[in-house]
Coordinates of C-alpha atoms in Angstrom, one line a residue:
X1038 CA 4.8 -12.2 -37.3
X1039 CA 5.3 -8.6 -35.4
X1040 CA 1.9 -7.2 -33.6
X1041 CA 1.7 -4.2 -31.7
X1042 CA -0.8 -3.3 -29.1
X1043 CA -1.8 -1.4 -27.1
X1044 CA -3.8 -1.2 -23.5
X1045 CA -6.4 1.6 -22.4
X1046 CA -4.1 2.9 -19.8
X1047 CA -1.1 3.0 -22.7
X1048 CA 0.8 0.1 -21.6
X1049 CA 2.5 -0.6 -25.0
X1050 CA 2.9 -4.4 -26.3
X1051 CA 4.9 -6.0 -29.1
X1052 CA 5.3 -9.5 -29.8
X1053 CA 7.0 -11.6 -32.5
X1054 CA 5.8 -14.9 -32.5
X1055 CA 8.7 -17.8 -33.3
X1056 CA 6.9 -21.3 -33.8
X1057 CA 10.2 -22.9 -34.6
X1058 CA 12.2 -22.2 -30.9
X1059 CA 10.9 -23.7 -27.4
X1060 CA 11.9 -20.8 -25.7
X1061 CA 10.2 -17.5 -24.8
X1062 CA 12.1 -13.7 -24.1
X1063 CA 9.5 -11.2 -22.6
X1064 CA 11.0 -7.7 -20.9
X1065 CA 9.3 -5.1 -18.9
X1066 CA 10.9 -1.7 -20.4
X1067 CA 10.2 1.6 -18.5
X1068 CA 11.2 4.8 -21.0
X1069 CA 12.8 6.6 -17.8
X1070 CA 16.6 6.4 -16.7
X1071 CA 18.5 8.3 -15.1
X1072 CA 18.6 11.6 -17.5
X1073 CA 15.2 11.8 -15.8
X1074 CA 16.4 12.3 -12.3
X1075 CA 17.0 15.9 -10.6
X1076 CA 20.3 16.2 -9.3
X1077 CA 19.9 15.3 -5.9
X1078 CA 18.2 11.8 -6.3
X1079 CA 20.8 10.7 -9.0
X1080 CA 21.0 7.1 -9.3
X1081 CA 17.7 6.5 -8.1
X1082 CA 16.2 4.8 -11.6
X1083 CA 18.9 2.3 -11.0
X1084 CA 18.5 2.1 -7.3
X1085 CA 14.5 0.8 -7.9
X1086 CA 15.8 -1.1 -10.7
X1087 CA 17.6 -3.1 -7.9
X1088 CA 14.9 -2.8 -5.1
X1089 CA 12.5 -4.6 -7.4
X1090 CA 14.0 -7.5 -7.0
X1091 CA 13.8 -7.6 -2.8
X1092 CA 10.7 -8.6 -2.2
X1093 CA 7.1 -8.0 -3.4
X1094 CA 3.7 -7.8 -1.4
X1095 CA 3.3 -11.7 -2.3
X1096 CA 6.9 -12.6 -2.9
X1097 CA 10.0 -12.5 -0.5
X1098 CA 13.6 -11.9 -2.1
X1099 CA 14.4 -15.5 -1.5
X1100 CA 10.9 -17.4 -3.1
X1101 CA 11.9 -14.9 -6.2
X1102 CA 15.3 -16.3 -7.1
X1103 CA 13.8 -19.9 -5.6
X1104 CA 11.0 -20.1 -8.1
X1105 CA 12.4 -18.3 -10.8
X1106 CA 15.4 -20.8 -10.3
X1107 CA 13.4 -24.0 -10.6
X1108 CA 12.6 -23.1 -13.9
X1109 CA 15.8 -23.5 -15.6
X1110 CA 15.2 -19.4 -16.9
X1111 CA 16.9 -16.4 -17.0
X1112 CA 16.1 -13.4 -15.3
X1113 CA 17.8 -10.2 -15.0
X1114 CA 18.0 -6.1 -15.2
X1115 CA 19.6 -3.0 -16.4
X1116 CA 19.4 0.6 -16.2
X1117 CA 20.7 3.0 -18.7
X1118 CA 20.1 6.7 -19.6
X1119 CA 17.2 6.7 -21.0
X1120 CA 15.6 3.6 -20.1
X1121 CA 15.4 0.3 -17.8
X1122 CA 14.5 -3.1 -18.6
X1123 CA 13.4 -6.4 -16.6
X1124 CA 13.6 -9.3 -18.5
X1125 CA 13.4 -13.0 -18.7
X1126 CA 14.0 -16.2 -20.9
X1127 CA 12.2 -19.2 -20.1
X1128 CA 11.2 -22.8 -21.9
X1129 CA 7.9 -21.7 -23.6
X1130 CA 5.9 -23.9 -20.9
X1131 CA 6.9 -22.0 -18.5
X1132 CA 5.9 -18.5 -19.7
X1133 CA 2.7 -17.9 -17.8
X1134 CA 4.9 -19.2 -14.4
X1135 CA 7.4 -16.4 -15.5
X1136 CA 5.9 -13.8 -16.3
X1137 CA 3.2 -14.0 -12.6
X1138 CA 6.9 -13.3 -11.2
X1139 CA 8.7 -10.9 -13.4
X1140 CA 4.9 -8.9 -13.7
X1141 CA 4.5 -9.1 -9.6
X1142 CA 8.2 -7.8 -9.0
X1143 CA 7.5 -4.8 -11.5
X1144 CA 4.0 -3.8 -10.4
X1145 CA 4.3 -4.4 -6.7
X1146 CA 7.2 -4.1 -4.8
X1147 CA 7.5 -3.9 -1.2
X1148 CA 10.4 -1.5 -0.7
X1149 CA 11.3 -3.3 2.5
X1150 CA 13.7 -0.8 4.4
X1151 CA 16.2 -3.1 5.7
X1152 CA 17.0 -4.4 2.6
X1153 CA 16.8 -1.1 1.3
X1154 CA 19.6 0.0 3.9
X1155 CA 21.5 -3.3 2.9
X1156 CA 21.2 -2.6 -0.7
X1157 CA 22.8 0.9 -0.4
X1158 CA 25.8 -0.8 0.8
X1159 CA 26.1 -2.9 -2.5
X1160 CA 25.5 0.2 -4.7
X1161 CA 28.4 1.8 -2.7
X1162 CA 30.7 -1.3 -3.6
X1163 CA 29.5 -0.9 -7.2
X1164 CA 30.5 2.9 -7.5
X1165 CA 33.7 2.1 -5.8
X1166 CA 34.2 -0.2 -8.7
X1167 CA 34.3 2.0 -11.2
X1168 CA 36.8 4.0 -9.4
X1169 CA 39.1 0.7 -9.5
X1170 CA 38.2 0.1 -13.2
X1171 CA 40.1 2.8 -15.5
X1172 CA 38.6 2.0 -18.6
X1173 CA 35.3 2.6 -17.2
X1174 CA 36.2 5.7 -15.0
X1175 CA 37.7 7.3 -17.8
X1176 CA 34.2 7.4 -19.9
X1177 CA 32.2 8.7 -16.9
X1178 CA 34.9 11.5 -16.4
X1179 CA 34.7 12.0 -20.5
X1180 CA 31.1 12.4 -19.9
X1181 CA 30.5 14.3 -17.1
X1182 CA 32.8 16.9 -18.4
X1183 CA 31.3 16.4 -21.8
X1184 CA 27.9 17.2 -21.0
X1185 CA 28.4 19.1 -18.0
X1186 CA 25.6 20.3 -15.9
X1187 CA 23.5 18.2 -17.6
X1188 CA 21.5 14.8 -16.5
X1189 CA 22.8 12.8 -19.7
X1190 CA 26.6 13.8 -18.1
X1191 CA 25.4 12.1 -14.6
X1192 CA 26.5 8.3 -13.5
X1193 CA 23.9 6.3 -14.0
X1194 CA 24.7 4.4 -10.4
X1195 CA 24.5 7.6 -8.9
X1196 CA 26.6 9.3 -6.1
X1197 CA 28.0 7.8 -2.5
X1198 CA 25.9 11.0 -1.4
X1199 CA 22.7 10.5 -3.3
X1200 CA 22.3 7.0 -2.6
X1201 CA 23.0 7.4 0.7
X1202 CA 19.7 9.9 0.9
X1203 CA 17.3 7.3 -0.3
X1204 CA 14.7 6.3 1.9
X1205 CA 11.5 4.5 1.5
X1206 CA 9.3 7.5 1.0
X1207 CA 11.7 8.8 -2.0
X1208 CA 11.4 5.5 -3.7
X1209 CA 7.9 4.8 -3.6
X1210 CA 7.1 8.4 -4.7
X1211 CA 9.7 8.0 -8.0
X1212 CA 8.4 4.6 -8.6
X1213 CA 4.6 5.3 -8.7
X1214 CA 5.0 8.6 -10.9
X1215 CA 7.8 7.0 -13.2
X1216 CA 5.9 3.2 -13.8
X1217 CA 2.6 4.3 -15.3
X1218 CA 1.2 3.0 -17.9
X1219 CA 2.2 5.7 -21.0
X1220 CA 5.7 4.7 -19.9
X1221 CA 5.8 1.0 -20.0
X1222 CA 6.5 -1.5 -23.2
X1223 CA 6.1 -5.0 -22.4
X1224 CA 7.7 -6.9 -25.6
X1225 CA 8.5 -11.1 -26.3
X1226 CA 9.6 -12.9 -29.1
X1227 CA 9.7 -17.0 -29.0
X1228 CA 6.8 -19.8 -29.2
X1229 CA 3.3 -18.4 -27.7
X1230 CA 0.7 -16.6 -29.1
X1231 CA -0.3 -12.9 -29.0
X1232 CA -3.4 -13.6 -27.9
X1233 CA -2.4 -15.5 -25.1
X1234 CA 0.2 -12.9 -23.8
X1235 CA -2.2 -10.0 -24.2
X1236 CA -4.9 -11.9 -21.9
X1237 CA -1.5 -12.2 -19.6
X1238 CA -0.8 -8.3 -19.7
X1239 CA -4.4 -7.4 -19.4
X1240 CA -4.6 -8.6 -16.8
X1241 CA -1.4 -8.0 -14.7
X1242 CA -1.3 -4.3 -15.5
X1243 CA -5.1 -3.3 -16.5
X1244 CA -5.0 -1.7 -12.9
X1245 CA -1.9 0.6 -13.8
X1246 CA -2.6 4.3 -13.6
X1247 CA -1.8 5.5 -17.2
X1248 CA -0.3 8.4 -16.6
X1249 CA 2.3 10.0 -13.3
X1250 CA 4.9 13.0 -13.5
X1251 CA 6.2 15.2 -16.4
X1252 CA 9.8 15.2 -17.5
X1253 CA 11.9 18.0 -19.2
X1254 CA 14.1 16.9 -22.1
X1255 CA 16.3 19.1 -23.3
X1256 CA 19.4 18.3 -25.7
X1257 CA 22.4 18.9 -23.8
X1258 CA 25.2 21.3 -25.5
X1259 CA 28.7 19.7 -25.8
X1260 CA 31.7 21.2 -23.6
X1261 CA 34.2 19.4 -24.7
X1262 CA 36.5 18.6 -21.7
X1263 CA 40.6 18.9 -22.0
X1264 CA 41.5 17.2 -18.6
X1265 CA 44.2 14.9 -17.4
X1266 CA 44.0 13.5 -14.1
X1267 CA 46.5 11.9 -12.5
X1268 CA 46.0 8.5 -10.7
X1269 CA 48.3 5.9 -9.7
X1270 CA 47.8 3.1 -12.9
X1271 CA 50.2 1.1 -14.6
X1272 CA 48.9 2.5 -18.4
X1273 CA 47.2 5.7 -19.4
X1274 CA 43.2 5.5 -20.8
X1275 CA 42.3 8.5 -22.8
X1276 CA 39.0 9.2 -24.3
X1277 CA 38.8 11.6 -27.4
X1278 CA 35.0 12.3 -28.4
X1279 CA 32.8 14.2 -30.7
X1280 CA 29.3 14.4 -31.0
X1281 CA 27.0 12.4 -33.0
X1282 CA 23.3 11.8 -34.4
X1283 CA 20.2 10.9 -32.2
X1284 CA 19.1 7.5 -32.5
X1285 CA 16.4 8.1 -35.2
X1286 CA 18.4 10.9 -37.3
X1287 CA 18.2 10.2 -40.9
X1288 CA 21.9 10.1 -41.2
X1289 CA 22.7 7.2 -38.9
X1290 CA 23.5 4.6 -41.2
X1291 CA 26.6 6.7 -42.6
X1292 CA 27.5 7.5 -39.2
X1293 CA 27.4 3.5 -38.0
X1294 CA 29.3 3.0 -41.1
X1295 CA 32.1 5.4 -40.1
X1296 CA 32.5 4.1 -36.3
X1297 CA 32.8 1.7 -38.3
X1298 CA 35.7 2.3 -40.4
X1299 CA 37.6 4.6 -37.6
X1300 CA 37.8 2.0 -34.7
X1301 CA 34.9 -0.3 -34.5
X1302 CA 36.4 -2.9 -36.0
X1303 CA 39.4 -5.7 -36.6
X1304 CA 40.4 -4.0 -39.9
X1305 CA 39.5 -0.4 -38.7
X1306 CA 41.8 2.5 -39.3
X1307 CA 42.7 3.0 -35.6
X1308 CA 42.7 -0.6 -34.7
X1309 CA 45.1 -0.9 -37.5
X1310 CA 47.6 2.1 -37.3
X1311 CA 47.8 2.1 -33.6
X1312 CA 48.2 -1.7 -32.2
X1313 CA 49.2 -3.7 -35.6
X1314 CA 51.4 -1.2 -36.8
X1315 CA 52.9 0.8 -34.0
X1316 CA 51.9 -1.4 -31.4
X1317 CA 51.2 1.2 -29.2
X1318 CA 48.1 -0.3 -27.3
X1319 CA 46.2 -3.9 -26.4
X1320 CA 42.9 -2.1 -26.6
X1321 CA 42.0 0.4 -28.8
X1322 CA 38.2 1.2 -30.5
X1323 CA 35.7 3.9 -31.5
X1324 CA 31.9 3.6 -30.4
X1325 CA 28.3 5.9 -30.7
X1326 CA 26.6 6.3 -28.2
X1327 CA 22.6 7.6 -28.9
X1328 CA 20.1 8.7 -27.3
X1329 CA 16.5 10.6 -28.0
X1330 CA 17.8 14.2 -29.0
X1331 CA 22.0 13.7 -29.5
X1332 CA 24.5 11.1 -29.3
X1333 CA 28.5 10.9 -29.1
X1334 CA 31.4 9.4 -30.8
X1335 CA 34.3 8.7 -28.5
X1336 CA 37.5 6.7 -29.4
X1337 CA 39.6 4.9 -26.6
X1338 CA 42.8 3.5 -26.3
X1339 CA 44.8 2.2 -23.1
X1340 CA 49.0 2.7 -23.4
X1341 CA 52.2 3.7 -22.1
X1342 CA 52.2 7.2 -20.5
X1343 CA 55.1 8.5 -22.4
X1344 CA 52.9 7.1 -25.9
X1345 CA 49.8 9.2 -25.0
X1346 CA 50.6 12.3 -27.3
X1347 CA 51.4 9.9 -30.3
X1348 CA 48.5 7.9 -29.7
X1349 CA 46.7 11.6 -29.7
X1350 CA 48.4 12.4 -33.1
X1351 CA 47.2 9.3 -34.5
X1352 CA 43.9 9.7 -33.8
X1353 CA 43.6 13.2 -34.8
X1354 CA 45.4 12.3 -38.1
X1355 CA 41.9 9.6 -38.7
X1356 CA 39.6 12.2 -37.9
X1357 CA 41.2 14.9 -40.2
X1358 CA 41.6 11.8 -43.2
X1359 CA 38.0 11.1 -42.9
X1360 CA 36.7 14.8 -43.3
X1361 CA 39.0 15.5 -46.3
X1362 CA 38.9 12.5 -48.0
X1363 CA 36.2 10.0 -49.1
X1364 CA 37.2 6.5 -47.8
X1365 CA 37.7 4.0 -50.4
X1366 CA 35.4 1.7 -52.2
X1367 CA 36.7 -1.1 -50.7
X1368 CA 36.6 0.0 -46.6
X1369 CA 33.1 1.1 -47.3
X1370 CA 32.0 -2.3 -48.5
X1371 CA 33.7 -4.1 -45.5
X1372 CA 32.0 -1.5 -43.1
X1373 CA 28.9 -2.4 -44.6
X1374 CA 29.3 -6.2 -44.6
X1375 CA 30.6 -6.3 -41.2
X1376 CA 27.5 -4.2 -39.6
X1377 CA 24.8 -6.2 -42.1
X1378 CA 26.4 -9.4 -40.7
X1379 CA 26.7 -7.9 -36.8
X1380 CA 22.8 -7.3 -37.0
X1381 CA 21.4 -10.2 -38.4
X1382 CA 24.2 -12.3 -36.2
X1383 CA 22.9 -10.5 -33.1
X1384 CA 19.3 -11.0 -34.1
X1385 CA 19.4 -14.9 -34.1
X1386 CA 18.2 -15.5 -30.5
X1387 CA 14.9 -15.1 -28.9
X1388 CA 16.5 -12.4 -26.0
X1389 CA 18.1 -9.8 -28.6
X1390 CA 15.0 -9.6 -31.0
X1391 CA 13.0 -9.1 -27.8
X1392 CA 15.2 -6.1 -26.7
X1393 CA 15.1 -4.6 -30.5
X1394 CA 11.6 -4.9 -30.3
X1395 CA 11.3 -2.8 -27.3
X1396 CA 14.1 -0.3 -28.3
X1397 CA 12.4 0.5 -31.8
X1398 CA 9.6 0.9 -30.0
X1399 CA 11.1 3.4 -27.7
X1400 CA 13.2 5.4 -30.7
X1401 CA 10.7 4.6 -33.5
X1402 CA 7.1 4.0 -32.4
X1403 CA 7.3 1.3 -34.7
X1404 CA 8.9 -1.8 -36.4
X1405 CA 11.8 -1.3 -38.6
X1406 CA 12.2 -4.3 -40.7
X1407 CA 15.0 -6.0 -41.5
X1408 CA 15.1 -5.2 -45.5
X1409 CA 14.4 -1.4 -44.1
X1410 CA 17.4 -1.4 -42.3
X1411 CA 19.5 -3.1 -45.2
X1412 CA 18.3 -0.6 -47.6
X1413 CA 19.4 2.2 -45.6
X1414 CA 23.0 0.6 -45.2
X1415 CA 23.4 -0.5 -48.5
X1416 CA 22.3 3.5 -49.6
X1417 CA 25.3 4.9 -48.3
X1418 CA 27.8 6.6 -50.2
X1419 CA 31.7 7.5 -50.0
X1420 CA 30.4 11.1 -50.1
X1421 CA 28.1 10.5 -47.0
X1422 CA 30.4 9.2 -44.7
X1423 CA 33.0 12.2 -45.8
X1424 CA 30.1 14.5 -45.6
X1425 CA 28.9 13.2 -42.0
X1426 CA 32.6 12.9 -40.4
X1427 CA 33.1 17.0 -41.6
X1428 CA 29.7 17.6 -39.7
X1429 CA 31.1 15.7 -36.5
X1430 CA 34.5 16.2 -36.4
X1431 CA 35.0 20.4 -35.9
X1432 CA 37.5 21.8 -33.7
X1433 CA 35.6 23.3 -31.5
X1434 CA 33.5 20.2 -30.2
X1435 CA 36.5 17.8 -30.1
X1436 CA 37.3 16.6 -26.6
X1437 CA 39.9 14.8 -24.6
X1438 CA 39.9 13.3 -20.8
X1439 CA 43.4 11.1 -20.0
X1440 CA 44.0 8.9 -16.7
X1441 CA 47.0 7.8 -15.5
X1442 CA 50.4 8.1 -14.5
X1443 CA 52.2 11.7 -15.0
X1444 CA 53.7 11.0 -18.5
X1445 CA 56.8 12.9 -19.4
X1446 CA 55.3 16.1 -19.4
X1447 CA 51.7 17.9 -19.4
X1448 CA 49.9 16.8 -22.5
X1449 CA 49.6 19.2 -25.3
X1450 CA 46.0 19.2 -26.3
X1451 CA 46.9 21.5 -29.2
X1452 CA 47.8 18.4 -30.9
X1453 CA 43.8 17.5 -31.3
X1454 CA 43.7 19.8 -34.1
X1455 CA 41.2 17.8 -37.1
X1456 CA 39.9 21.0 -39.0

């Protein structure tokens, strides 16, 4: 059973209750990433995310990870765009143990500044390994250029410049206007009780001031890049993207379905055309990306320099077949099999219906069942994904970003032509 609540200062709550497990998922979600930042504290969402976890007013660093530890649980962290999360899974016995530490870390932290100086050197390492990981730097570069000027177009981890800025007056201020009560969702799913775990979050975060500083949102508008940028790699990554729907746009489903059917899975088109049939990459795939207001579909595939304009060809050749022609019966009713039996695969454990608690939540303001979510996949015609692919994939908002070694010659990026 799914309850929602929620506290006087607007500290949101959702719970599923799961008699039949022994284990308990609870997360701490803040609705602030780093599309929230102003330019010249970029990465600081994910710096706090990392802080948290360095000490508290009654907990050191070490008696965190010692206590947590003796537990036998899980307990971990993410930032992302639009969002953070703090989360845990413990043996059900253990829950009001857990969530004194995971509540104390979120709610109190000490921001000690010598492990804020040691933790900029770790954040420095991590941005230096993206640099040294092509398939990721070739994303950030898609989307930086791709939303240029804009905070959804920023690394999440920030600048060596930014974080170096931080000090423990800028990270106090940002945490006590950003983790406020209207901005905090506290959801669990496993064996407890609502009741209990609302006595729990009354009275951890009754004291939490409901309300701290304004945020613009504005959609960004797509500048689609056309860049290639030479770097000493033994295969060229390319990234080709388009825009797509918001996370709660009433075409979504026909849009999941055609990811779907271009790259996002075993039997896909691209998957298909470009390794099993040319062999032409190891690793080639399509994925949407969503957030509150707009959302992108980019497609990317790791090959030989001298194969980067046909593997450019290729893809363009997908994206013009699925705005001219309806795909057939039979790919649509594999694309809806394979994402019916993704979601209710992924759903199985206590930790992912815990996080899709929290992100409906976020997107939704309320619980979309299971049968809801079905319906709308099962609704979808050959005519809507056709209809959604000639809406995504125009000329003019097609983009392209390439990294690697200097290929033959200069890349053509007339050959992206899908109208």
């Amino acid at each position: 059973m799914i309850v929602h609540d929620t506290l006087p200062n607007g500290v949101r709550l959702v719970t599923e209750t799961m008699p039949h497990v022994r284990s308990v998922s609870l997360g701490v979600w803040l609705s602030r990433g780093s599309r929230h930042e102003v330019p010249e504290q970029g990465g600081i969402a994910h710096f706090i995310e990392h802080m948290l976890f360095k000490g508290t007013e009654r907990r050191t660093a070490q008696q965190i990870a010692e206590q947590f530890d003796s537990m036998g649980g899980n307990l971990d962290a993410f930032t992302s765009k639009e969002y953070a999360g703090y989360y845990l899974k413990v043996m059900d016995e253990h829950l009001p143990r857990a969530f004194d530490i995971l509540s104390d870390l979120v709610l109190h932290p000490a921001f000690p500044v010598d492990e804020i100086e040691r933790e900029k050197k770790v954040i420095l390492e991590e941005i230096k390994m993206v640099e040294d990981t092509p398939d990721d730097l070739v994303h950030e570069l898609f989307t930086e250029l791709y939303w240029r000027d804009h905070p959804l177009g920023r690394p999440i981890l920030g600048t060596p410049e930014t974080v170096a800025s931080f000090t423990q007056d800028t990270l106090s201020r940002y945490f006590r206007e950003a983790y406020v009560g209207r901005n905090l969702i506290v959801s669990a799913a496993g064996n407890f009780t609502h009741e209990q775990l609302r006595a729990m979050v009354e009275a951890a975060f009754a004291g939490v001031p409901d309300a701290g500083a304004d945020w613009d949102e504005t959609a960004p508008a797509p500048r689609p890049p056309q860049l290639e940028r030479i770097k000493d790699l033994e295969q060229s990554h390319l990234v080709i993207g388009t825009p797509a729907f918001p996370q709660a746009h009433h075409d979504r489903y026909p849009a999941y379905l055609l990811n779907v059917i271009l790259g996002g899975s075993m039997s896909s088109r691209l998957f298909q055309t470009i390794r099993e049939q040319r062999g032409l990459a190891y690793a080639v795939f399509s994925g949407v990306s969503s957030y509150r207001d707009t959302g992108m579909l980019s497609v990317y595939a790791g090959c030989a320099a001298e194969s980067v304009p046909e593997v450019v060809d290729l893809v363009a050749q997908e994206l013009r077949a699925m705005r001219n022609a309806p795909v057939s019966d039979d790919e649509l009713r594999r694309a809806k099999d394979h994402l019916k039996g993704s979601l209710m695969l992924s759903l199985e454990s206590t930790s992912s219906r815990m996080t899709h608690l929290a992100r409906q939540e976020m997107y939704f303001g309320r619980h979309v069942t299971l049968d809801e979510i079905i319906a709308g996949i099962e609704g979808v015609t050959r005519e809507d994904v056709m209809r959604v692919a000639g809406a995504l994939f125009t000329q003019d908002t097609v983009g392209v970003t390439v990294l690697g070694p200097a290929g033959p010659a200069a890349l053509d990026f007339s050959r992206l032509a899908v109208a």
